[in-house]
Amino acid sequence: MQRFKTIYALQQYLAPLIQSARTVGLVPTMGALHEGHLDLVRRARQECDVVVVSIFVNPVQFNNPDDLARYPRTLQQDSEMLEKVGTDVLFFPAITEIYPEPAQLKLSFGELESVMEGAFRPGHFNGVGLVVAKLFHIVQPNLAYFGQKDLQQIAVIRRLIRDLNFPINLIRCDTVRETDGLAMSSRNRNLTDVERGQATSLYEALTLACDLLIEGQSPNQAKAAVTGFFAKLSTFRLEYIEVVNADTLQPVAELQAPGQTAICIAAYLGKVRLIDNRIF
Ligand code: AMP
């Protein structure tokens, strides 16, 4: 596996490969890797000639300085994991490499960011859009791999690709879960043992909402049931539960076509903010 810290060195390496029409796949991450990330890399490995993984904890997308400070950083371990799953290139730039000066461009995703993560994390998707656009320009991948776990991020990137004419196929990969249902996340490392035991309630809440909708209850009824479920759990602070269209991310009053209804949830467990979703 090749490791590059600078854009120049990375591009020197990639240029002949891109010229000889090799298919390049990019998996952007913030590190502290787990099986969810590795699943994206394995999928890229199957579909691309050259697999590039980036590790960059992007300060611009953090709206909470504590969250940024606490974000786990495990580069050595990440690098070993990536090598084992057949990554060709690891790009791990310093902040000054990506932002030699603060970016002045501000990206707005309209309605897409008026809800959920956009509403609760002001500026988050500006930061995500900026860094992903930079990575797309730097790496020039043919395919880019993102996890369904961050469903709204996928919708935002899809918009970014369309609005800026990036010649890139976005590949959405399923959420990888622990055996008790908890969606894998780098932030899970910040849970205490007791919190980790409780964290499965997030998945239980999604399952409850899913079951109620399938039984014929309305999105509002399902949301009320989940709100009631969390009211009994004193360690959780529910931030939102939404039933939305899986593409537009806008709240819906009734079920959508098959595969188009998404239930999205965000809650604090102690100091750790967890998000998850299910599409059905
Ligand atoms: P992050 O490092 O959290 O920015 O995530 C990098 C990529 O991995 C994003 O596309 C995430 O959606 C994806 N990802 C994170 N957790 C999971 C998971 N449990 N299953 C699948 N993809 C994931």
PDB file of C-alpha atoms and ligand atoms in Angstrom:
ATOM      1  CA  MET A   1       0.000   0.000   0.000  1.00  0.00           C
ATOM      2  CA  GLN A   2       1.265   3.457  -0.936  1.00  0.00           C
ATOM      3  CA  ARG A   3       0.908   6.194   1.692  1.00  0.00           C
ATOM      4  CA  PHE A   4       0.783   9.873   0.747  1.00  0.00           C
ATOM      5  CA  LYS A   5       0.462  12.997   2.845  1.00  0.00           C
ATOM      6  CA  THR A   6       0.666  15.566   0.062  1.00  0.00           C
ATOM      7  CA  ILE A   7      -1.595  16.212  -2.899  1.00  0.00           C
ATOM      8  CA  TYR A   8       1.451  16.506  -5.144  1.00  0.00           C
ATOM      9  CA  ALA A   9       2.867  13.082  -4.278  1.00  0.00           C
ATOM     10  CA  LEU A  10      -0.565  11.442  -4.521  1.00  0.00           C
ATOM     11  CA  GLN A  11      -1.226  12.949  -7.942  1.00  0.00           C
ATOM     12  CA  GLN A  12       2.244  12.024  -9.226  1.00  0.00           C
ATOM     13  CA  TYR A  13       1.421   8.444  -8.356  1.00  0.00           C
ATOM     14  CA  LEU A  14      -2.158   8.455  -9.716  1.00  0.00           C
ATOM     15  CA  ALA A  15      -1.578  10.404 -12.976  1.00  0.00           C
ATOM     16  CA  PRO A  16      -0.188   7.519 -15.081  1.00  0.00           C
ATOM     17  CA  LEU A  17      -2.868   5.170 -13.727  1.00  0.00           C
ATOM     18  CA  ILE A  18      -5.654   7.598 -14.622  1.00  0.00           C
ATOM     19  CA  GLN A  19      -4.093   8.132 -18.065  1.00  0.00           C
ATOM     20  CA  SER A  20      -4.026   4.431 -18.753  1.00  0.00           C
ATOM     21  CA  ALA A  21      -7.767   4.417 -18.015  1.00  0.00           C
ATOM     22  CA  ARG A  22      -7.614   2.420 -14.820  1.00  0.00           C
ATOM     23  CA  THR A  23     -10.822   2.622 -12.792  1.00  0.00           C
ATOM     24  CA  VAL A  24     -10.159   4.571  -9.622  1.00  0.00           C
ATOM     25  CA  GLY A  25     -12.382   4.155  -6.557  1.00  0.00           C
ATOM     26  CA  LEU A  26     -12.345   6.588  -3.650  1.00  0.00           C
ATOM     27  CA  VAL A  27     -13.476   5.840  -0.105  1.00  0.00           C
ATOM     28  CA  PRO A  28     -13.432   9.077   1.924  1.00  0.00           C
ATOM     29  CA  THR A  29     -13.238   8.562   5.705  1.00  0.00           C
ATOM     30  CA  MET A  30     -12.304  10.342   8.903  1.00  0.00           C
ATOM     31  CA  GLY A  31     -10.385   7.323  10.199  1.00  0.00           C
ATOM     32  CA  ALA A  32     -10.890   5.366  13.436  1.00  0.00           C
ATOM     33  CA  LEU A  33     -11.846   2.628  11.024  1.00  0.00           C
ATOM     34  CA  HIS A  34     -14.237  -0.242  11.702  1.00  0.00           C
ATOM     35  CA  GLU A  35     -15.941  -2.978   9.685  1.00  0.00           C
ATOM     36  CA  GLY A  36     -18.379  -0.432   8.189  1.00  0.00           C
ATOM     37  CA  HIS A  37     -15.502   1.422   6.539  1.00  0.00           C
ATOM     38  CA  LEU A  38     -13.786  -1.812   5.533  1.00  0.00           C
ATOM     39  CA  ASP A  39     -16.963  -2.971   3.830  1.00  0.00           C
ATOM     40  CA  LEU A  40     -16.810   0.096   1.557  1.00  0.00           C
ATOM     41  CA  VAL A  41     -13.149  -0.629   0.818  1.00  0.00           C
ATOM     42  CA  ARG A  42     -13.890  -4.293   0.009  1.00  0.00           C
ATOM     43  CA  ARG A  43     -16.659  -3.253  -2.364  1.00  0.00           C
ATOM     44  CA  ALA A  44     -14.307  -0.754  -4.038  1.00  0.00           C
ATOM     45  CA  ARG A  45     -11.668  -3.501  -4.256  1.00  0.00           C
ATOM     46  CA  GLN A  46     -14.112  -5.686  -6.202  1.00  0.00           C
ATOM     47  CA  GLU A  47     -15.145  -2.940  -8.611  1.00  0.00           C
ATOM     48  CA  CYS A  48     -12.033  -0.809  -9.209  1.00  0.00           C
ATOM     49  CA  ASP A  49      -8.443  -1.218 -10.393  1.00  0.00           C
ATOM     50  CA  VAL A  50      -7.089   1.328  -7.953  1.00  0.00           C
ATOM     51  CA  VAL A  51      -8.579   1.800  -4.475  1.00  0.00           C
ATOM     52  CA  VAL A  52      -7.808   5.084  -2.742  1.00  0.00           C
ATOM     53  CA  VAL A  53      -8.861   5.613   0.886  1.00  0.00           C
ATOM     54  CA  SER A  54      -8.585   9.050   2.435  1.00  0.00           C
ATOM     55  CA  ILE A  55      -8.358   9.684   6.165  1.00  0.00           C
ATOM     56  CA  PHE A  56      -8.982  13.285   7.083  1.00  0.00           C
ATOM     57  CA  VAL A  57     -10.787  14.596  10.143  1.00  0.00           C
ATOM     58  CA  ASN A  58     -12.341  17.606   8.473  1.00  0.00           C
ATOM     59  CA  PRO A  59     -12.599  20.458  10.989  1.00  0.00           C
ATOM     60  CA  VAL A  60     -15.000  22.449   8.796  1.00  0.00           C
ATOM     61  CA  GLN A  61     -17.777  19.885   9.137  1.00  0.00           C
ATOM     62  CA  PHE A  62     -17.716  19.867  12.954  1.00  0.00           C
ATOM     63  CA  ASN A  63     -20.092  22.366  14.479  1.00  0.00           C
ATOM     64  CA  ASN A  64     -19.168  21.292  18.008  1.00  0.00           C
ATOM     65  CA  PRO A  65     -15.519  21.861  19.082  1.00  0.00           C
ATOM     66  CA  ASP A  66     -15.757  19.166  21.806  1.00  0.00           C
ATOM     67  CA  ASP A  67     -16.882  16.608  19.248  1.00  0.00           C
ATOM     68  CA  LEU A  68     -13.871  17.491  17.064  1.00  0.00           C
ATOM     69  CA  ALA A  69     -11.466  17.301  20.032  1.00  0.00           C
ATOM     70  CA  ARG A  70     -12.875  13.937  21.165  1.00  0.00           C
ATOM     71  CA  TYR A  71     -12.986  12.417  17.666  1.00  0.00           C
ATOM     72  CA  PRO A  72     -10.842   9.239  17.839  1.00  0.00           C
ATOM     73  CA  ARG A  73      -7.599   9.227  15.836  1.00  0.00           C
ATOM     74  CA  THR A  74      -5.954   5.827  15.265  1.00  0.00           C
ATOM     75  CA  LEU A  75      -3.847   6.245  12.118  1.00  0.00           C
ATOM     76  CA  GLN A  76      -1.370   3.408  12.696  1.00  0.00           C
ATOM     77  CA  GLN A  77      -4.092   0.860  13.355  1.00  0.00           C
ATOM     78  CA  ASP A  78      -6.175   2.204  10.440  1.00  0.00           C
ATOM     79  CA  SER A  79      -3.243   1.867   8.102  1.00  0.00           C
ATOM     80  CA  GLU A  80      -2.732  -1.783   9.062  1.00  0.00           C
ATOM     81  CA  MET A  81      -6.435  -2.553   8.598  1.00  0.00           C
ATOM     82  CA  LEU A  82      -6.474  -0.916   5.167  1.00  0.00           C
ATOM     83  CA  GLU A  83      -3.431  -2.831   4.030  1.00  0.00           C
ATOM     84  CA  LYS A  84      -5.090  -6.140   4.984  1.00  0.00           C
ATOM     85  CA  VAL A  85      -8.188  -5.469   2.853  1.00  0.00           C
ATOM     86  CA  GLY A  86      -6.141  -4.657  -0.236  1.00  0.00           C
ATOM     87  CA  THR A  87      -6.138  -0.850  -0.312  1.00  0.00           C
ATOM     88  CA  ASP A  88      -3.739   0.510  -2.940  1.00  0.00           C
ATOM     89  CA  VAL A  89      -3.355   4.063  -1.700  1.00  0.00           C
ATOM     90  CA  LEU A  90      -3.854   5.753   1.670  1.00  0.00           C
ATOM     91  CA  PHE A  91      -4.076   9.547   1.510  1.00  0.00           C
ATOM     92  CA  PHE A  92      -3.821  11.181   4.944  1.00  0.00           C
ATOM     93  CA  PRO A  93      -3.204  14.898   4.470  1.00  0.00           C
ATOM     94  CA  ALA A  94      -2.616  17.436   7.238  1.00  0.00           C
ATOM     95  CA  ILE A  95      -5.220  20.150   7.741  1.00  0.00           C
ATOM     96  CA  THR A  96      -2.931  22.725   6.095  1.00  0.00           C
ATOM     97  CA  GLU A  97      -2.637  20.552   2.986  1.00  0.00           C
ATOM     98  CA  ILE A  98      -6.399  20.629   2.455  1.00  0.00           C
ATOM     99  CA  TYR A  99      -6.964  24.149   3.805  1.00  0.00           C
ATOM    100  CA  PRO A 100      -3.770  26.195   3.195  1.00  0.00           C
ATOM    101  CA  GLU A 101      -6.097  29.078   4.021  1.00  0.00           C
ATOM    102  CA  PRO A 102      -9.671  29.014   5.268  1.00  0.00           C
ATOM    103  CA  ALA A 103     -12.063  28.248   2.399  1.00  0.00           C
ATOM    104  CA  GLN A 104     -14.235  31.220   1.504  1.00  0.00           C
ATOM    105  CA  LEU A 105     -16.673  29.248  -0.646  1.00  0.00           C
ATOM    106  CA  LYS A 106     -19.910  28.355   1.125  1.00  0.00           C
ATOM    107  CA  LEU A 107     -22.035  25.521  -0.166  1.00  0.00           C
ATOM    108  CA  SER A 108     -25.738  25.395   0.455  1.00  0.00           C
ATOM    109  CA  PHE A 109     -27.885  22.391  -0.324  1.00  0.00           C
ATOM    110  CA  GLY A 110     -31.279  24.086   0.013  1.00  0.00           C
ATOM    111  CA  GLU A 111     -34.130  21.905   1.236  1.00  0.00           C
ATOM    112  CA  LEU A 112     -31.839  18.899   1.607  1.00  0.00           C
ATOM    113  CA  GLU A 113     -30.157  20.490   4.590  1.00  0.00           C
ATOM    114  CA  SER A 114     -33.202  22.122   6.131  1.00  0.00           C
ATOM    115  CA  VAL A 115     -33.965  18.956   8.088  1.00  0.00           C
ATOM    116  CA  MET A 116     -32.283  16.500  10.469  1.00  0.00           C
ATOM    117  CA  GLU A 117     -28.454  16.687  10.380  1.00  0.00           C
ATOM    118  CA  GLY A 118     -28.614  19.959   8.435  1.00  0.00           C
ATOM    119  CA  ALA A 119     -30.975  21.545  10.940  1.00  0.00           C
ATOM    120  CA  PHE A 120     -29.210  20.259  14.062  1.00  0.00           C
ATOM    121  CA  ARG A 121     -25.637  20.730  12.823  1.00  0.00           C
ATOM    122  CA  PRO A 122     -25.524  24.165  11.147  1.00  0.00           C
ATOM    123  CA  GLY A 123     -22.715  24.355   8.587  1.00  0.00           C
ATOM    124  CA  HIS A 124     -22.103  20.606   8.692  1.00  0.00           C
ATOM    125  CA  PHE A 125     -22.988  19.932   5.064  1.00  0.00           C
ATOM    126  CA  ASN A 126     -21.072  22.973   3.863  1.00  0.00           C
ATOM    127  CA  GLY A 127     -18.015  21.320   5.425  1.00  0.00           C
ATOM    128  CA  VAL A 128     -18.852  17.883   4.019  1.00  0.00           C
ATOM    129  CA  GLY A 129     -19.488  19.311   0.541  1.00  0.00           C
ATOM    130  CA  LEU A 130     -16.261  21.323   0.557  1.00  0.00           C
ATOM    131  CA  VAL A 131     -14.011  18.476   1.588  1.00  0.00           C
ATOM    132  CA  VAL A 132     -15.652  15.925  -0.696  1.00  0.00           C
ATOM    133  CA  ALA A 133     -15.441  18.329  -3.668  1.00  0.00           C
ATOM    134  CA  LYS A 134     -11.747  18.880  -2.877  1.00  0.00           C
ATOM    135  CA  LEU A 135     -11.139  15.124  -2.631  1.00  0.00           C
ATOM    136  CA  PHE A 136     -12.983  14.525  -5.912  1.00  0.00           C
ATOM    137  CA  HIS A 137     -10.751  17.094  -7.640  1.00  0.00           C
ATOM    138  CA  ILE A 138      -7.593  15.791  -6.013  1.00  0.00           C
ATOM    139  CA  VAL A 139      -8.164  12.064  -6.620  1.00  0.00           C
ATOM    140  CA  GLN A 140     -10.386  12.184  -9.747  1.00  0.00           C
ATOM    141  CA  PRO A 141     -12.098   8.884  -8.980  1.00  0.00           C
ATOM    142  CA  ASN A 142     -14.545   7.142 -11.319  1.00  0.00           C
ATOM    143  CA  LEU A 143     -16.492   5.735  -8.383  1.00  0.00           C
ATOM    144  CA  ALA A 144     -16.928   7.016  -4.842  1.00  0.00           C
ATOM    145  CA  TYR A 145     -18.206   4.870  -1.977  1.00  0.00           C
ATOM    146  CA  PHE A 146     -20.398   6.134   0.848  1.00  0.00           C
ATOM    147  CA  GLY A 147     -22.329   4.378   3.613  1.00  0.00           C
ATOM    148  CA  GLN A 148     -26.103   4.428   4.023  1.00  0.00           C
ATOM    149  CA  LYS A 149     -25.478   5.078   7.706  1.00  0.00           C
ATOM    150  CA  ASP A 150     -25.077   8.747   6.705  1.00  0.00           C
ATOM    151  CA  LEU A 151     -28.122   8.842   4.463  1.00  0.00           C
ATOM    152  CA  GLN A 152     -28.459  12.617   4.309  1.00  0.00           C
ATOM    153  CA  GLN A 153     -24.775  12.902   3.421  1.00  0.00           C
ATOM    154  CA  ILE A 154     -25.424  10.623   0.438  1.00  0.00           C
ATOM    155  CA  ALA A 155     -28.245  12.882  -0.758  1.00  0.00           C
ATOM    156  CA  VAL A 156     -25.980  15.921  -0.380  1.00  0.00           C
ATOM    157  CA  ILE A 157     -23.114  14.289  -2.312  1.00  0.00           C
ATOM    158  CA  ARG A 158     -25.520  13.181  -5.035  1.00  0.00           C
ATOM    159  CA  ARG A 159     -26.549  16.855  -5.358  1.00  0.00           C
ATOM    160  CA  LEU A 160     -22.910  17.992  -5.352  1.00  0.00           C
ATOM    161  CA  ILE A 161     -22.086  15.546  -8.167  1.00  0.00           C
ATOM    162  CA  ARG A 162     -25.030  16.726 -10.255  1.00  0.00           C
ATOM    163  CA  ASP A 163     -24.639  20.445  -9.618  1.00  0.00           C
ATOM    164  CA  LEU A 164     -20.891  20.488 -10.301  1.00  0.00           C
ATOM    165  CA  ASN A 165     -20.859  17.857 -13.088  1.00  0.00           C
ATOM    166  CA  PHE A 166     -18.392  15.538 -11.400  1.00  0.00           C
ATOM    167  CA  PRO A 167     -18.027  12.486 -13.700  1.00  0.00           C
ATOM    168  CA  ILE A 168     -18.311  10.162 -10.709  1.00  0.00           C
ATOM    169  CA  ASN A 169     -20.640   7.287  -9.853  1.00  0.00           C
ATOM    170  CA  LEU A 170     -21.782   7.397  -6.260  1.00  0.00           C
ATOM    171  CA  ILE A 171     -22.099   3.947  -4.718  1.00  0.00           C
ATOM    172  CA  ARG A 172     -24.287   3.586  -1.623  1.00  0.00           C
ATOM    173  CA  CYS A 173     -23.274   0.723   0.678  1.00  0.00           C
ATOM    174  CA  ASP A 174     -25.495  -0.854   3.356  1.00  0.00           C
ATOM    175  CA  THR A 175     -25.005  -0.018   7.015  1.00  0.00           C
ATOM    176  CA  VAL A 176     -22.826  -2.524   8.847  1.00  0.00           C
ATOM    177  CA  ARG A 177     -24.056  -3.305  12.376  1.00  0.00           C
ATOM    178  CA  GLU A 178     -22.774  -4.913  15.549  1.00  0.00           C
ATOM    179  CA  THR A 179     -24.508  -8.173  16.501  1.00  0.00           C
ATOM    180  CA  ASP A 180     -26.951  -6.312  18.781  1.00  0.00           C
ATOM    181  CA  GLY A 181     -27.983  -4.003  15.924  1.00  0.00           C
ATOM    182  CA  LEU A 182     -25.952  -0.922  16.849  1.00  0.00           C
ATOM    183  CA  ALA A 183     -24.671   0.726  13.662  1.00  0.00           C
ATOM    184  CA  MET A 184     -20.878   0.724  13.654  1.00  0.00           C
ATOM    185  CA  SER A 185     -19.463   4.197  14.131  1.00  0.00           C
ATOM    186  CA  SER A 186     -16.112   5.698  15.061  1.00  0.00           C
ATOM    187  CA  ARG A 187     -17.915   7.560  17.845  1.00  0.00           C
ATOM    188  CA  ASN A 188     -18.963   4.250  19.481  1.00  0.00           C
ATOM    189  CA  ARG A 189     -15.414   4.121  20.894  1.00  0.00           C
ATOM    190  CA  ASN A 190     -16.302   7.101  23.070  1.00  0.00           C
ATOM    191  CA  LEU A 191     -19.167   5.233  24.792  1.00  0.00           C
ATOM    192  CA  THR A 192     -18.550   3.911  28.292  1.00  0.00           C
ATOM    193  CA  ASP A 193     -19.165   0.179  28.813  1.00  0.00           C
ATOM    194  CA  VAL A 194     -22.532   0.917  30.410  1.00  0.00           C
ATOM    195  CA  GLU A 195     -23.524   3.242  27.566  1.00  0.00           C
ATOM    196  CA  ARG A 196     -22.423   0.675  25.003  1.00  0.00           C
ATOM    197  CA  GLY A 197     -24.865  -1.781  26.598  1.00  0.00           C
ATOM    198  CA  GLN A 198     -27.666   0.767  26.322  1.00  0.00           C
ATOM    199  CA  ALA A 199     -26.816   1.930  22.806  1.00  0.00           C
ATOM    200  CA  THR A 200     -28.773  -0.883  21.158  1.00  0.00           C
ATOM    201  CA  SER A 201     -31.966   1.022  22.104  1.00  0.00           C
ATOM    202  CA  LEU A 202     -31.370   3.242  19.089  1.00  0.00           C
ATOM    203  CA  TYR A 203     -31.764   0.262  16.759  1.00  0.00           C
ATOM    204  CA  GLU A 204     -34.719  -1.014  18.814  1.00  0.00           C
ATOM    205  CA  ALA A 205     -36.416   2.356  18.329  1.00  0.00           C
ATOM    206  CA  LEU A 206     -35.892   2.184  14.556  1.00  0.00           C
ATOM    207  CA  THR A 207     -37.278  -1.354  14.514  1.00  0.00           C
ATOM    208  CA  LEU A 208     -40.289  -0.240  16.562  1.00  0.00           C
ATOM    209  CA  ALA A 209     -41.032   2.582  14.106  1.00  0.00           C
ATOM    210  CA  CYS A 210     -40.542   0.257  11.142  1.00  0.00           C
ATOM    211  CA  ASP A 211     -42.935  -2.350  12.592  1.00  0.00           C
ATOM    212  CA  LEU A 212     -45.606   0.251  13.346  1.00  0.00           C
ATOM    213  CA  LEU A 213     -45.421   1.681   9.815  1.00  0.00           C
ATOM    214  CA  ILE A 214     -45.650  -1.797   8.299  1.00  0.00           C
ATOM    215  CA  GLU A 215     -48.703  -2.466  10.536  1.00  0.00           C
ATOM    216  CA  GLY A 216     -50.342   0.549   8.934  1.00  0.00           C
ATOM    217  CA  GLN A 217     -49.757   3.277  11.499  1.00  0.00           C
ATOM    218  CA  SER A 218     -48.966   6.742  10.169  1.00  0.00           C
ATOM    219  CA  PRO A 219     -45.499   8.332  10.278  1.00  0.00           C
ATOM    220  CA  ASN A 220     -46.753  10.690  12.998  1.00  0.00           C
ATOM    221  CA  GLN A 221     -47.981   7.776  15.107  1.00  0.00           C
ATOM    222  CA  ALA A 222     -44.668   5.948  14.653  1.00  0.00           C
ATOM    223  CA  LYS A 223     -42.739   9.094  15.614  1.00  0.00           C
ATOM    224  CA  ALA A 224     -44.887   9.552  18.720  1.00  0.00           C
ATOM    225  CA  ALA A 225     -44.254   5.942  19.754  1.00  0.00           C
ATOM    226  CA  VAL A 226     -40.474   6.415  19.422  1.00  0.00           C
ATOM    227  CA  THR A 227     -40.608   9.678  21.366  1.00  0.00           C
ATOM    228  CA  GLY A 228     -42.493   7.815  24.122  1.00  0.00           C
ATOM    229  CA  PHE A 229     -39.938   4.987  24.016  1.00  0.00           C
ATOM    230  CA  PHE A 230     -37.070   7.434  24.647  1.00  0.00           C
ATOM    231  CA  ALA A 231     -38.982   9.362  27.314  1.00  0.00           C
ATOM    232  CA  LYS A 232     -38.582   6.232  29.475  1.00  0.00           C
ATOM    233  CA  LEU A 233     -34.815   6.015  28.889  1.00  0.00           C
ATOM    234  CA  SER A 234     -33.223   8.681  31.051  1.00  0.00           C
ATOM    235  CA  THR A 235     -29.700   8.255  29.642  1.00  0.00           C
ATOM    236  CA  PHE A 236     -30.784   9.119  26.094  1.00  0.00           C
ATOM    237  CA  ARG A 237     -31.667  12.550  24.785  1.00  0.00           C
ATOM    238  CA  LEU A 238     -33.578  12.131  21.535  1.00  0.00           C
ATOM    239  CA  GLU A 239     -32.723  14.858  19.048  1.00  0.00           C
ATOM    240  CA  TYR A 240     -35.004  13.857  16.200  1.00  0.00           C
ATOM    241  CA  ILE A 241     -36.955  10.977  14.752  1.00  0.00           C
ATOM    242  CA  GLU A 242     -38.159  11.549  11.199  1.00  0.00           C
ATOM    243  CA  VAL A 243     -39.922   9.523   8.558  1.00  0.00           C
ATOM    244  CA  VAL A 244     -38.714  10.859   5.221  1.00  0.00           C
ATOM    245  CA  ASN A 245     -38.482  10.138   1.533  1.00  0.00           C
ATOM    246  CA  ALA A 246     -35.163   8.300   1.103  1.00  0.00           C
ATOM    247  CA  ASP A 247     -34.064  10.508  -1.815  1.00  0.00           C
ATOM    248  CA  THR A 248     -35.379  13.966  -0.983  1.00  0.00           C
ATOM    249  CA  LEU A 249     -35.000  13.530   2.798  1.00  0.00           C
ATOM    250  CA  GLN A 250     -38.195  15.520   3.248  1.00  0.00           C
ATOM    251  CA  PRO A 251     -40.625  14.366   5.973  1.00  0.00           C
ATOM    252  CA  VAL A 252     -43.582  12.397   4.636  1.00  0.00           C
ATOM    253  CA  ALA A 253     -47.098  11.896   5.977  1.00  0.00           C
ATOM    254  CA  GLU A 254     -47.513   8.455   4.424  1.00  0.00           C
ATOM    255  CA  LEU A 255     -45.469   5.489   3.222  1.00  0.00           C
ATOM    256  CA  GLN A 256     -43.531   5.953  -0.015  1.00  0.00           C
ATOM    257  CA  ALA A 257     -42.949   3.458  -2.835  1.00  0.00           C
ATOM    258  CA  PRO A 258     -41.041   0.296  -1.805  1.00  0.00           C
ATOM    259  CA  GLY A 259     -37.470   1.122  -0.780  1.00  0.00           C
ATOM    260  CA  GLN A 260     -38.254   4.834  -0.600  1.00  0.00           C
ATOM    261  CA  THR A 261     -39.299   5.363   3.024  1.00  0.00           C
ATOM    262  CA  ALA A 262     -36.515   6.082   5.497  1.00  0.00           C
ATOM    263  CA  ILE A 263     -36.718   6.384   9.265  1.00  0.00           C
ATOM    264  CA  CYS A 264     -33.903   8.524  10.578  1.00  0.00           C
ATOM    265  CA  ILE A 265     -32.928   9.067  14.170  1.00  0.00           C
ATOM    266  CA  ALA A 266     -30.344  11.033  16.163  1.00  0.00           C
ATOM    267  CA  ALA A 267     -29.863  10.917  19.921  1.00  0.00           C
ATOM    268  CA  TYR A 268     -27.280  11.728  22.536  1.00  0.00           C
ATOM    269  CA  LEU A 269     -26.194   8.918  24.803  1.00  0.00           C
ATOM    270  CA  GLY A 270     -24.188  10.700  27.476  1.00  0.00           C
ATOM    271  CA  LYS A 271     -21.825  12.959  25.529  1.00  0.00           C
ATOM    272  CA  VAL A 272     -21.872  10.864  22.377  1.00  0.00           C
ATOM    273  CA  ARG A 273     -24.191  11.755  19.525  1.00  0.00           C
ATOM    274  CA  LEU A 274     -25.384   8.739  17.569  1.00  0.00           C
ATOM    275  CA  ILE A 275     -27.319   8.610  14.300  1.00  0.00           C
ATOM    276  CA  ASP A 276     -28.915   5.738  12.442  1.00  0.00           C
ATOM    277  CA  ASN A 277     -31.587   5.016   9.843  1.00  0.00           C
ATOM    278  CA  ARG A 278     -33.509   2.226   8.184  1.00  0.00           C
ATOM    279  CA  ILE A 279     -34.939   2.235   4.693  1.00  0.00           C
ATOM    280  CA  PHE A 280     -37.805  -0.023   3.730  1.00  0.00           C
TER     281      PHE A 280
HETATM  282  P1  AMP B   1     -16.732   8.587   8.552  1.00  0.00           P
HETATM  283  O1  AMP B   1     -15.328   8.109   8.769  1.00  0.00           O
HETATM  284  O2  AMP B   1     -17.607   8.449   9.733  1.00  0.00           O
HETATM  285  O3  AMP B   1     -16.785   9.946   7.894  1.00  0.00           O
HETATM  286  O4  AMP B   1     -17.343   7.584   7.487  1.00  0.00           O
HETATM  287  C1  AMP B   1     -16.731   7.357   6.237  1.00  0.00           C
HETATM  288  C2  AMP B   1     -17.674   6.593   5.368  1.00  0.00           C
HETATM  289  O5  AMP B   1     -17.980   5.349   5.980  1.00  0.00           O
HETATM  290  C3  AMP B   1     -19.014   7.320   5.161  1.00  0.00           C
HETATM  291  O6  AMP B   1     -19.425   7.145   3.822  1.00  0.00           O
HETATM  292  C4  AMP B   1     -19.921   6.606   6.120  1.00  0.00           C
HETATM  293  O7  AMP B   1     -21.282   6.644   5.729  1.00  0.00           O
HETATM  294  C5  AMP B   1     -19.378   5.189   6.037  1.00  0.00           C
HETATM  295  N1  AMP B   1     -19.767   4.440   7.242  1.00  0.00           N
HETATM  296  C6  AMP B   1     -19.596   4.803   8.528  1.00  0.00           C
HETATM  297  N2  AMP B   1     -20.125   3.882   9.354  1.00  0.00           N
HETATM  298  C7  AMP B   1     -20.660   2.915   8.555  1.00  0.00           C
HETATM  299  C8  AMP B   1     -21.363   1.698   8.802  1.00  0.00           C
HETATM  300  N3  AMP B   1     -21.633   1.280  10.039  1.00  0.00           N
HETATM  301  N4  AMP B   1     -21.761   0.975   7.744  1.00  0.00           N
HETATM  302  C9  AMP B   1     -21.493   1.391   6.484  1.00  0.00           C
HETATM  303  N5  AMP B   1     -20.840   2.527   6.175  1.00  0.00           N
HETATM  304  C10 AMP B   1     -20.423   3.278   7.198  1.00  0.00           C
END
